Amino acid sequence: RPGAVFAFVRWASNDFGTVISRIDVVRAVAPNEPYATLPFVRPGGDILLKIDGWAKVQQVLAAIDAVEAAGVDPCDAAADHWRHVHNRIAAGQQPRLYTAERHRAWLKRREIEG
């Protein structure tokens, strides 16, 4: 469904353990909307977050858990939050928490923007 946000985890292992771990947070696009291609996602989506490496994937999973702990469905969190999480983790920094207050502000902003 266009506008839906979801996380997509991929990993591969061999006899020695995990060799690749990756998580993407993606927004499903509407027909005729630009998109980036992603394996196993057709036609593609708006990539909000793209992280490689198990330690960083764990940080993203913790960020998803933190959104849930704030009482917000992670799929309903502001797209900007997932971009923020991507940028902070990529820079080796801790992302800010997504709070119920931030979520209310996002909902008001979305309402104003129509």
Short mmCIF file of C-alpha atoms in Angstrom, two decimals:
data_model
loop_
_atom_site.label_atom_id
_atom_site.label_comp_id
_atom_site.label_asym_id
_atom_site.label_seq_id
_atom_site.Cartn_x
_atom_site.Cartn_y
_atom_site.Cartn_z
CA ARG A 1 0.00 0.00 0.00
CA PRO A 2 1.52 3.37 -0.99
CA GLY A 3 2.88 5.27 1.99
CA ALA A 4 3.33 2.15 4.13
CA VAL A 5 6.66 1.99 5.95
CA PHE A 6 8.39 -1.31 6.66
CA ALA A 7 11.75 -2.69 7.71
CA PHE A 8 13.47 -5.31 5.60
CA VAL A 9 16.29 -7.37 7.14
CA ARG A 10 18.63 -9.47 5.03
CA TRP A 11 21.51 -11.62 6.15
CA ALA A 12 23.65 -14.44 4.84
CA SER A 13 25.83 -16.95 6.61
CA ASN A 14 28.32 -19.66 5.84
CA ASP A 15 30.03 -22.39 7.87
CA PHE A 16 31.81 -19.73 9.92
CA GLY A 17 28.74 -17.65 10.84
CA THR A 18 27.06 -14.52 9.57
CA VAL A 19 28.90 -12.92 6.65
CA ILE A 20 26.50 -10.06 5.83
CA SER A 21 23.75 -8.30 7.72
CA ARG A 22 21.64 -5.48 6.38
CA ILE A 23 18.47 -3.60 7.30
CA ASP A 24 16.50 -1.14 5.21
CA VAL A 25 13.55 0.97 6.31
CA VAL A 26 11.49 1.67 3.22
CA ARG A 27 8.36 3.63 2.35
CA ALA A 28 6.17 2.02 -0.31
CA VAL A 29 5.67 4.37 -3.24
CA ALA A 30 2.56 5.28 -5.20
CA PRO A 31 2.32 4.59 -8.94
CA ASN A 32 4.33 7.12 -10.97
CA GLU A 33 6.30 8.18 -7.86
CA PRO A 34 10.11 8.00 -8.10
CA TYR A 35 11.73 5.11 -6.25
CA ALA A 36 15.02 3.34 -5.63
CA THR A 37 15.33 -0.34 -6.47
CA LEU A 38 15.90 -2.86 -3.71
CA PRO A 39 16.36 -6.64 -3.95
CA PHE A 40 13.09 -8.51 -3.29
CA VAL A 41 11.03 -5.28 -3.16
CA ARG A 42 9.00 -4.62 -6.30
CA PRO A 43 9.05 -2.16 -7.86
CA GLY A 44 11.19 -0.51 -5.16
CA GLY A 45 10.62 2.20 -2.59
CA ASP A 46 11.74 5.37 -0.90
CA ILE A 47 14.71 4.18 1.16
CA LEU A 48 14.62 5.98 4.51
CA LEU A 49 17.43 4.01 6.15
CA LYS A 50 20.06 1.61 4.79
CA ILE A 51 22.55 0.07 7.23
CA ASP A 52 25.09 -2.75 6.83
CA GLY A 53 26.94 -4.71 9.51
CA TRP A 54 25.50 -6.66 12.42
CA ALA A 55 26.54 -4.17 15.14
CA LYS A 56 24.83 -1.31 13.28
CA VAL A 57 21.80 -3.46 12.40
CA GLN A 58 21.43 -4.15 16.12
CA GLN A 59 21.42 -0.38 16.75
CA VAL A 60 18.59 0.02 14.24
CA LEU A 61 16.64 -2.82 15.84
CA ALA A 62 17.11 -1.08 19.21
CA ALA A 63 15.84 2.18 17.67
CA ILE A 64 12.75 0.33 16.41
CA ASP A 65 12.22 -1.12 19.90
CA ALA A 66 12.57 2.37 21.40
CA VAL A 67 9.83 3.73 19.12
CA GLU A 68 7.56 0.88 20.23
CA ALA A 69 8.45 1.61 23.88
CA ALA A 70 7.24 5.19 23.33
CA GLY A 71 3.84 3.75 22.43
CA VAL A 72 4.16 4.40 18.70
CA ASP A 73 3.95 1.82 15.93
CA PRO A 74 7.34 2.12 14.17
CA CYS A 75 5.52 2.00 10.82
CA ASP A 76 3.73 5.23 11.80
CA ALA A 77 6.84 7.12 12.95
CA ALA A 78 7.96 10.14 10.95
CA ALA A 79 10.02 9.26 7.87
CA ASP A 80 12.47 11.95 8.99
CA HIS A 81 13.16 9.94 12.15
CA TRP A 82 14.39 6.96 10.14
CA ARG A 83 16.59 9.24 8.02
CA HIS A 84 17.95 10.71 11.27
CA VAL A 85 18.67 7.21 12.64
CA HIS A 86 20.50 6.32 9.41
CA ASN A 87 22.64 9.46 9.47
CA ARG A 88 23.55 9.23 13.16
CA ILE A 89 24.49 5.55 13.02
CA ALA A 90 26.47 6.10 9.80
CA ALA A 91 28.36 8.89 11.62
CA GLY A 92 29.05 6.61 14.59
CA GLN A 93 26.73 8.55 16.89
CA GLN A 94 23.69 7.63 18.95
CA PRO A 95 20.33 8.58 17.39
CA ARG A 96 17.90 10.71 19.39
CA LEU A 97 14.93 8.88 20.86
CA TYR A 98 11.58 9.11 19.12
CA THR A 99 9.18 10.18 21.83
CA ALA A 100 5.40 10.41 21.99
CA GLU A 101 5.88 14.21 22.00
CA ARG A 102 7.91 14.07 18.77
CA HIS A 103 5.26 11.83 17.26
CA ARG A 104 2.47 14.28 18.15
CA ALA A 105 4.51 17.08 16.54
CA TRP A 106 4.94 14.94 13.41
CA LEU A 107 1.20 14.26 13.24
CA LYS A 108 0.45 18.00 13.55
CA ARG A 109 3.01 18.83 10.86
CA ARG A 110 1.50 16.21 8.55
CA GLU A 111 -1.98 17.62 9.20
CA ILE A 112 -0.84 21.17 8.37
CA GLU A 113 1.00 20.09 5.22
CA GLY A 114 -2.11 18.23 4.07
#
